[in-house]
Amino acid sequence: MDVRRADERYRGGDPAAGISSFHSFSFGPHYDPDNLRFGALLACNEERLAPGAGFDEHPHSHTEIVTWVVEGELTHRDSAGHETLVRPGDVQRLSSAGGVRHVERNDGAEPLTFVQMWLAPVEPGGDPAYEIVHGIADSTPYAVPEAGAMLHVRRLGEGEPTAVPDGACVYVHVVRGAVRLDGVE
């Protein structure tokens, strides 16, 4: 088991523009040859956007992008014509396939925090696809068959136990609080 604590994550973004990013793996100008990816997981970024801040239109290809909103509201628009508001408890997936462009913004009045995971597809190419699940229930698995992955979200109370799902590669990302896993805090 490899434990990487929150204060060890690479900090990015543009704080002057209201964007604070915390990268769990090598990302952008940060390169760590010992921390490039984990199984299909290419990136796990925790993003914090001030009201009015965001990422202007930018391209993606050959990546499954899954976004979990923790607090606030994320405005999503993409070149395939999807425009949605993603709220806490929602999960959004953008399959960039052969190529898509999108915008991610905090158009609300409150700060926005979201976790975004990028997964490598089993087969590159194809047509872009989009899905949003509003209010995904706690402990409900979310399948990303295009990446051969199964994702889970847990919203635990203090001291509440949970089982970690089995898998060839298991990645646990803690947004708030602390956990004990196999005796390690």
PDB file of C-alpha atoms in Angstrom:
ATOM      1  CA  MET A   1       0.000   0.000   0.000  1.00  0.00           C
ATOM      2  CA  ASP A   2       1.299   3.423  -0.965  1.00  0.00           C
ATOM      3  CA  VAL A   3      -0.109   6.281   1.131  1.00  0.00           C
ATOM      4  CA  ARG A   4       0.180   9.819  -0.218  1.00  0.00           C
ATOM      5  CA  ARG A   5      -1.145  12.482   2.083  1.00  0.00           C
ATOM      6  CA  ALA A   6      -3.014  15.600   1.000  1.00  0.00           C
ATOM      7  CA  ASP A   7      -0.084  17.892   1.723  1.00  0.00           C
ATOM      8  CA  GLU A   8       2.118  15.788  -0.587  1.00  0.00           C
ATOM      9  CA  ARG A   9      -0.077  16.392  -3.638  1.00  0.00           C
ATOM     10  CA  TYR A  10       1.189  18.664  -6.396  1.00  0.00           C
ATOM     11  CA  ARG A  11      -0.478  22.064  -6.194  1.00  0.00           C
ATOM     12  CA  GLY A  12      -1.458  23.692  -9.451  1.00  0.00           C
ATOM     13  CA  GLY A  13      -4.135  25.887 -10.907  1.00  0.00           C
ATOM     14  CA  ASP A  14      -4.086  29.660 -10.915  1.00  0.00           C
ATOM     15  CA  PRO A  15      -4.862  31.030  -7.437  1.00  0.00           C
ATOM     16  CA  ALA A  16      -4.994  34.612  -8.767  1.00  0.00           C
ATOM     17  CA  ALA A  17      -7.833  33.478 -11.082  1.00  0.00           C
ATOM     18  CA  GLY A  18      -9.651  31.647  -8.262  1.00  0.00           C
ATOM     19  CA  ILE A  19      -8.464  28.140  -9.241  1.00  0.00           C
ATOM     20  CA  SER A  20      -6.698  25.859  -6.748  1.00  0.00           C
ATOM     21  CA  SER A  21      -5.803  22.367  -7.962  1.00  0.00           C
ATOM     22  CA  PHE A  22      -4.416  19.412  -6.048  1.00  0.00           C
ATOM     23  CA  HIS A  23      -3.007  16.661  -8.292  1.00  0.00           C
ATOM     24  CA  SER A  24      -2.549  13.119  -7.012  1.00  0.00           C
ATOM     25  CA  PHE A  25      -0.421  12.039 -10.004  1.00  0.00           C
ATOM     26  CA  SER A  26       2.017  13.656 -12.421  1.00  0.00           C
ATOM     27  CA  PHE A  27       0.104  16.391 -14.184  1.00  0.00           C
ATOM     28  CA  GLY A  28       0.927  19.301 -16.487  1.00  0.00           C
ATOM     29  CA  PRO A  29       4.310  20.759 -15.591  1.00  0.00           C
ATOM     30  CA  HIS A  30       4.657  18.438 -12.574  1.00  0.00           C
ATOM     31  CA  TYR A  31       6.467  15.230 -13.506  1.00  0.00           C
ATOM     32  CA  ASP A  32       7.166  12.431 -11.046  1.00  0.00           C
ATOM     33  CA  PRO A  33       8.323   9.270 -12.872  1.00  0.00           C
ATOM     34  CA  ASP A  34       7.300   7.182  -9.826  1.00  0.00           C
ATOM     35  CA  ASN A  35       3.733   8.547  -9.849  1.00  0.00           C
ATOM     36  CA  LEU A  36       2.480   8.593 -13.440  1.00  0.00           C
ATOM     37  CA  ARG A  37      -0.754   6.616 -13.141  1.00  0.00           C
ATOM     38  CA  PHE A  38      -2.410   3.751 -11.294  1.00  0.00           C
ATOM     39  CA  GLY A  39      -4.000   1.074 -13.462  1.00  0.00           C
ATOM     40  CA  ALA A  40      -6.475   2.828 -15.760  1.00  0.00           C
ATOM     41  CA  LEU A  41      -6.379   5.963 -13.563  1.00  0.00           C
ATOM     42  CA  LEU A  42      -4.353   8.691 -15.281  1.00  0.00           C
ATOM     43  CA  ALA A  43      -5.287  11.608 -13.024  1.00  0.00           C
ATOM     44  CA  CYS A  44      -7.234  12.369  -9.887  1.00  0.00           C
ATOM     45  CA  ASN A  45      -7.488  16.112  -9.401  1.00  0.00           C
ATOM     46  CA  GLU A  46      -9.238  17.911  -6.598  1.00  0.00           C
ATOM     47  CA  GLU A  47     -10.318  21.303  -7.929  1.00  0.00           C
ATOM     48  CA  ARG A  48     -11.510  24.325  -5.980  1.00  0.00           C
ATOM     49  CA  LEU A  49     -13.050  27.168  -7.959  1.00  0.00           C
ATOM     50  CA  ALA A  50     -14.065  30.536  -6.543  1.00  0.00           C
ATOM     51  CA  PRO A  51     -17.358  32.017  -7.774  1.00  0.00           C
ATOM     52  CA  GLY A  52     -16.901  33.088 -11.397  1.00  0.00           C
ATOM     53  CA  ALA A  53     -13.728  31.027 -11.886  1.00  0.00           C
ATOM     54  CA  GLY A  54     -13.284  28.107 -14.229  1.00  0.00           C
ATOM     55  CA  PHE A  55     -11.586  26.393 -17.095  1.00  0.00           C
ATOM     56  CA  ASP A  56     -12.270  27.954 -20.480  1.00  0.00           C
ATOM     57  CA  GLU A  57     -12.898  25.749 -23.507  1.00  0.00           C
ATOM     58  CA  HIS A  58     -10.153  23.141 -23.881  1.00  0.00           C
ATOM     59  CA  PRO A  59      -9.782  19.845 -25.766  1.00  0.00           C
ATOM     60  CA  HIS A  60      -9.601  16.233 -24.584  1.00  0.00           C
ATOM     61  CA  SER A  61      -9.266  12.986 -26.487  1.00  0.00           C
ATOM     62  CA  HIS A  62      -8.966   9.298 -25.623  1.00  0.00           C
ATOM     63  CA  THR A  63      -9.899   9.860 -21.976  1.00  0.00           C
ATOM     64  CA  GLU A  64     -12.868   8.955 -19.798  1.00  0.00           C
ATOM     65  CA  ILE A  65     -13.449  11.961 -17.510  1.00  0.00           C
ATOM     66  CA  VAL A  66     -15.505  11.365 -14.371  1.00  0.00           C
ATOM     67  CA  THR A  67     -16.425  14.298 -12.129  1.00  0.00           C
ATOM     68  CA  TRP A  68     -17.834  14.178  -8.593  1.00  0.00           C
ATOM     69  CA  VAL A  69     -19.064  17.489  -7.136  1.00  0.00           C
ATOM     70  CA  VAL A  70     -18.389  17.797  -3.399  1.00  0.00           C
ATOM     71  CA  GLU A  71     -19.816  21.283  -2.790  1.00  0.00           C
ATOM     72  CA  GLY A  72     -21.121  24.072  -4.986  1.00  0.00           C
ATOM     73  CA  GLU A  73     -22.356  23.746  -8.575  1.00  0.00           C
ATOM     74  CA  LEU A  74     -20.317  22.982 -11.692  1.00  0.00           C
ATOM     75  CA  THR A  75     -21.472  24.328 -15.050  1.00  0.00           C
ATOM     76  CA  HIS A  76     -20.474  21.979 -17.888  1.00  0.00           C
ATOM     77  CA  ARG A  77     -20.718  22.748 -21.620  1.00  0.00           C
ATOM     78  CA  ASP A  78     -19.165  20.702 -24.412  1.00  0.00           C
ATOM     79  CA  SER A  79     -18.783  20.713 -28.172  1.00  0.00           C
ATOM     80  CA  ALA A  80     -21.213  17.785 -28.492  1.00  0.00           C
ATOM     81  CA  GLY A  81     -24.021  20.102 -27.321  1.00  0.00           C
ATOM     82  CA  HIS A  82     -24.361  19.067 -23.666  1.00  0.00           C
ATOM     83  CA  GLU A  83     -24.919  21.774 -21.079  1.00  0.00           C
ATOM     84  CA  THR A  84     -25.608  20.774 -17.487  1.00  0.00           C
ATOM     85  CA  LEU A  85     -25.358  21.901 -13.905  1.00  0.00           C
ATOM     86  CA  VAL A  86     -23.627  19.284 -11.744  1.00  0.00           C
ATOM     87  CA  ARG A  87     -24.458  19.460  -8.034  1.00  0.00           C
ATOM     88  CA  PRO A  88     -23.210  17.688  -4.887  1.00  0.00           C
ATOM     89  CA  GLY A  89     -24.081  14.017  -5.053  1.00  0.00           C
ATOM     90  CA  ASP A  90     -24.076  13.990  -8.875  1.00  0.00           C
ATOM     91  CA  VAL A  91     -21.586  12.084 -10.997  1.00  0.00           C
ATOM     92  CA  GLN A  92     -20.794  13.204 -14.528  1.00  0.00           C
ATOM     93  CA  ARG A  93     -18.909  11.261 -17.213  1.00  0.00           C
ATOM     94  CA  LEU A  94     -17.548  12.721 -20.431  1.00  0.00           C
ATOM     95  CA  SER A  95     -16.141  10.176 -22.829  1.00  0.00           C
ATOM     96  CA  SER A  96     -13.839  12.330 -24.949  1.00  0.00           C
ATOM     97  CA  ALA A  97     -13.229   9.461 -27.413  1.00  0.00           C
ATOM     98  CA  GLY A  98     -11.765  10.785 -30.688  1.00  0.00           C
ATOM     99  CA  GLY A  99     -11.997  14.369 -29.435  1.00  0.00           C
ATOM    100  CA  VAL A 100     -14.268  16.842 -27.676  1.00  0.00           C
ATOM    101  CA  ARG A 101     -13.935  20.346 -26.254  1.00  0.00           C
ATOM    102  CA  HIS A 102     -15.531  21.472 -23.004  1.00  0.00           C
ATOM    103  CA  VAL A 103     -15.883  24.296 -20.479  1.00  0.00           C
ATOM    104  CA  GLU A 104     -16.029  23.832 -16.703  1.00  0.00           C
ATOM    105  CA  ARG A 105     -17.011  26.838 -14.573  1.00  0.00           C
ATOM    106  CA  ASN A 106     -18.346  27.927 -11.235  1.00  0.00           C
ATOM    107  CA  ASP A 107     -21.161  30.205 -12.317  1.00  0.00           C
ATOM    108  CA  GLY A 108     -22.669  30.092  -8.820  1.00  0.00           C
ATOM    109  CA  ALA A 109     -22.273  32.408  -5.843  1.00  0.00           C
ATOM    110  CA  GLU A 110     -20.627  29.807  -3.568  1.00  0.00           C
ATOM    111  CA  PRO A 111     -17.189  28.136  -3.771  1.00  0.00           C
ATOM    112  CA  LEU A 112     -17.057  24.911  -5.792  1.00  0.00           C
ATOM    113  CA  THR A 113     -15.069  21.774  -4.933  1.00  0.00           C
ATOM    114  CA  PHE A 114     -14.989  18.756  -7.216  1.00  0.00           C
ATOM    115  CA  VAL A 115     -12.883  15.666  -7.780  1.00  0.00           C
ATOM    116  CA  GLN A 116     -12.130  14.754 -11.364  1.00  0.00           C
ATOM    117  CA  MET A 117     -10.695  11.433 -12.461  1.00  0.00           C
ATOM    118  CA  TRP A 118      -9.233  10.763 -15.900  1.00  0.00           C
ATOM    119  CA  LEU A 119      -9.187   7.136 -16.997  1.00  0.00           C
ATOM    120  CA  ALA A 120      -7.532   5.539 -20.008  1.00  0.00           C
ATOM    121  CA  PRO A 121     -10.001   3.846 -22.345  1.00  0.00           C
ATOM    122  CA  VAL A 122      -9.629   0.176 -23.191  1.00  0.00           C
ATOM    123  CA  GLU A 123      -9.991   1.090 -26.882  1.00  0.00           C
ATOM    124  CA  PRO A 124      -9.099   4.598 -28.137  1.00  0.00           C
ATOM    125  CA  GLY A 125     -11.247   6.528 -30.591  1.00  0.00           C
ATOM    126  CA  GLY A 126     -14.959   6.469 -31.189  1.00  0.00           C
ATOM    127  CA  ASP A 127     -17.567   9.154 -30.709  1.00  0.00           C
ATOM    128  CA  PRO A 128     -17.818  11.380 -27.635  1.00  0.00           C
ATOM    129  CA  ALA A 129     -20.510  10.468 -25.100  1.00  0.00           C
ATOM    130  CA  TYR A 130     -21.933  12.172 -22.032  1.00  0.00           C
ATOM    131  CA  GLU A 131     -23.814  10.982 -18.968  1.00  0.00           C
ATOM    132  CA  ILE A 132     -24.918  12.536 -15.703  1.00  0.00           C
ATOM    133  CA  VAL A 133     -26.420  10.687 -12.761  1.00  0.00           C
ATOM    134  CA  HIS A 134     -28.191  13.063 -10.401  1.00  0.00           C
ATOM    135  CA  GLY A 135     -28.022  12.160  -6.714  1.00  0.00           C
ATOM    136  CA  ILE A 136     -26.124   8.906  -6.992  1.00  0.00           C
ATOM    137  CA  ALA A 137     -26.815   6.964  -3.811  1.00  0.00           C
ATOM    138  CA  ASP A 138     -24.034   6.297  -1.342  1.00  0.00           C
ATOM    139  CA  SER A 139     -22.239   2.994  -1.944  1.00  0.00           C
ATOM    140  CA  THR A 140     -23.691   2.716  -5.456  1.00  0.00           C
ATOM    141  CA  PRO A 141     -21.021   1.444  -7.845  1.00  0.00           C
ATOM    142  CA  TYR A 142     -20.537   3.528 -10.987  1.00  0.00           C
ATOM    143  CA  ALA A 143     -19.279   1.506 -13.940  1.00  0.00           C
ATOM    144  CA  VAL A 144     -16.986   2.985 -16.565  1.00  0.00           C
ATOM    145  CA  PRO A 145     -16.802  -0.013 -18.937  1.00  0.00           C
ATOM    146  CA  GLU A 146     -14.916   2.037 -21.542  1.00  0.00           C
ATOM    147  CA  ALA A 147     -11.984   2.058 -19.067  1.00  0.00           C
ATOM    148  CA  GLY A 148     -12.679  -1.323 -17.463  1.00  0.00           C
ATOM    149  CA  ALA A 149     -13.256   0.441 -14.129  1.00  0.00           C
ATOM    150  CA  MET A 150     -15.778   0.458 -11.318  1.00  0.00           C
ATOM    151  CA  LEU A 151     -15.933   3.590  -9.147  1.00  0.00           C
ATOM    152  CA  HIS A 152     -17.515   3.976  -5.717  1.00  0.00           C
ATOM    153  CA  VAL A 153     -18.283   6.969  -3.515  1.00  0.00           C
ATOM    154  CA  ARG A 154     -18.688   6.776   0.239  1.00  0.00           C
ATOM    155  CA  ARG A 155     -20.071   9.498   2.496  1.00  0.00           C
ATOM    156  CA  LEU A 156     -19.190   8.185   5.934  1.00  0.00           C
ATOM    157  CA  GLY A 157     -19.966   9.596   9.335  1.00  0.00           C
ATOM    158  CA  GLU A 158     -17.279   9.760  12.009  1.00  0.00           C
ATOM    159  CA  GLY A 159     -16.238   6.249  13.054  1.00  0.00           C
ATOM    160  CA  GLU A 160     -18.478   4.585  10.475  1.00  0.00           C
ATOM    161  CA  PRO A 161     -16.841   1.537   8.874  1.00  0.00           C
ATOM    162  CA  THR A 162     -17.096   0.506   5.227  1.00  0.00           C
ATOM    163  CA  ALA A 163     -15.692  -2.266   3.096  1.00  0.00           C
ATOM    164  CA  VAL A 164     -13.212  -1.386   0.381  1.00  0.00           C
ATOM    165  CA  PRO A 165     -14.265  -3.133  -2.845  1.00  0.00           C
ATOM    166  CA  ASP A 166     -11.988  -5.802  -4.279  1.00  0.00           C
ATOM    167  CA  GLY A 167     -10.133  -5.107  -7.490  1.00  0.00           C
ATOM    168  CA  ALA A 168      -6.852  -5.606  -9.296  1.00  0.00           C
ATOM    169  CA  CYS A 169      -6.079  -1.928  -8.602  1.00  0.00           C
ATOM    170  CA  VAL A 170      -7.784  -0.135  -5.715  1.00  0.00           C
ATOM    171  CA  TYR A 171      -7.318   3.620  -5.305  1.00  0.00           C
ATOM    172  CA  VAL A 172      -8.847   5.442  -2.314  1.00  0.00           C
ATOM    173  CA  HIS A 173      -9.123   9.244  -2.397  1.00  0.00           C
ATOM    174  CA  VAL A 174     -10.213  10.986   0.800  1.00  0.00           C
ATOM    175  CA  VAL A 175     -11.749  14.433   0.278  1.00  0.00           C
ATOM    176  CA  ARG A 176     -12.508  15.262   3.918  1.00  0.00           C
ATOM    177  CA  GLY A 177     -11.586  13.760   7.248  1.00  0.00           C
ATOM    178  CA  ALA A 178      -9.366  10.795   7.937  1.00  0.00           C
ATOM    179  CA  VAL A 179      -9.599   7.053   7.372  1.00  0.00           C
ATOM    180  CA  ARG A 180      -7.850   3.983   8.715  1.00  0.00           C
ATOM    181  CA  LEU A 181      -7.113   1.348   6.072  1.00  0.00           C
ATOM    182  CA  ASP A 182      -5.334  -1.879   7.016  1.00  0.00           C
ATOM    183  CA  GLY A 183      -4.235  -0.198  10.249  1.00  0.00           C
ATOM    184  CA  VAL A 184      -2.768   2.850   8.501  1.00  0.00           C
ATOM    185  CA  GLU A 185      -4.275   6.268   9.282  1.00  0.00           C
TER     186      GLU A 185
END
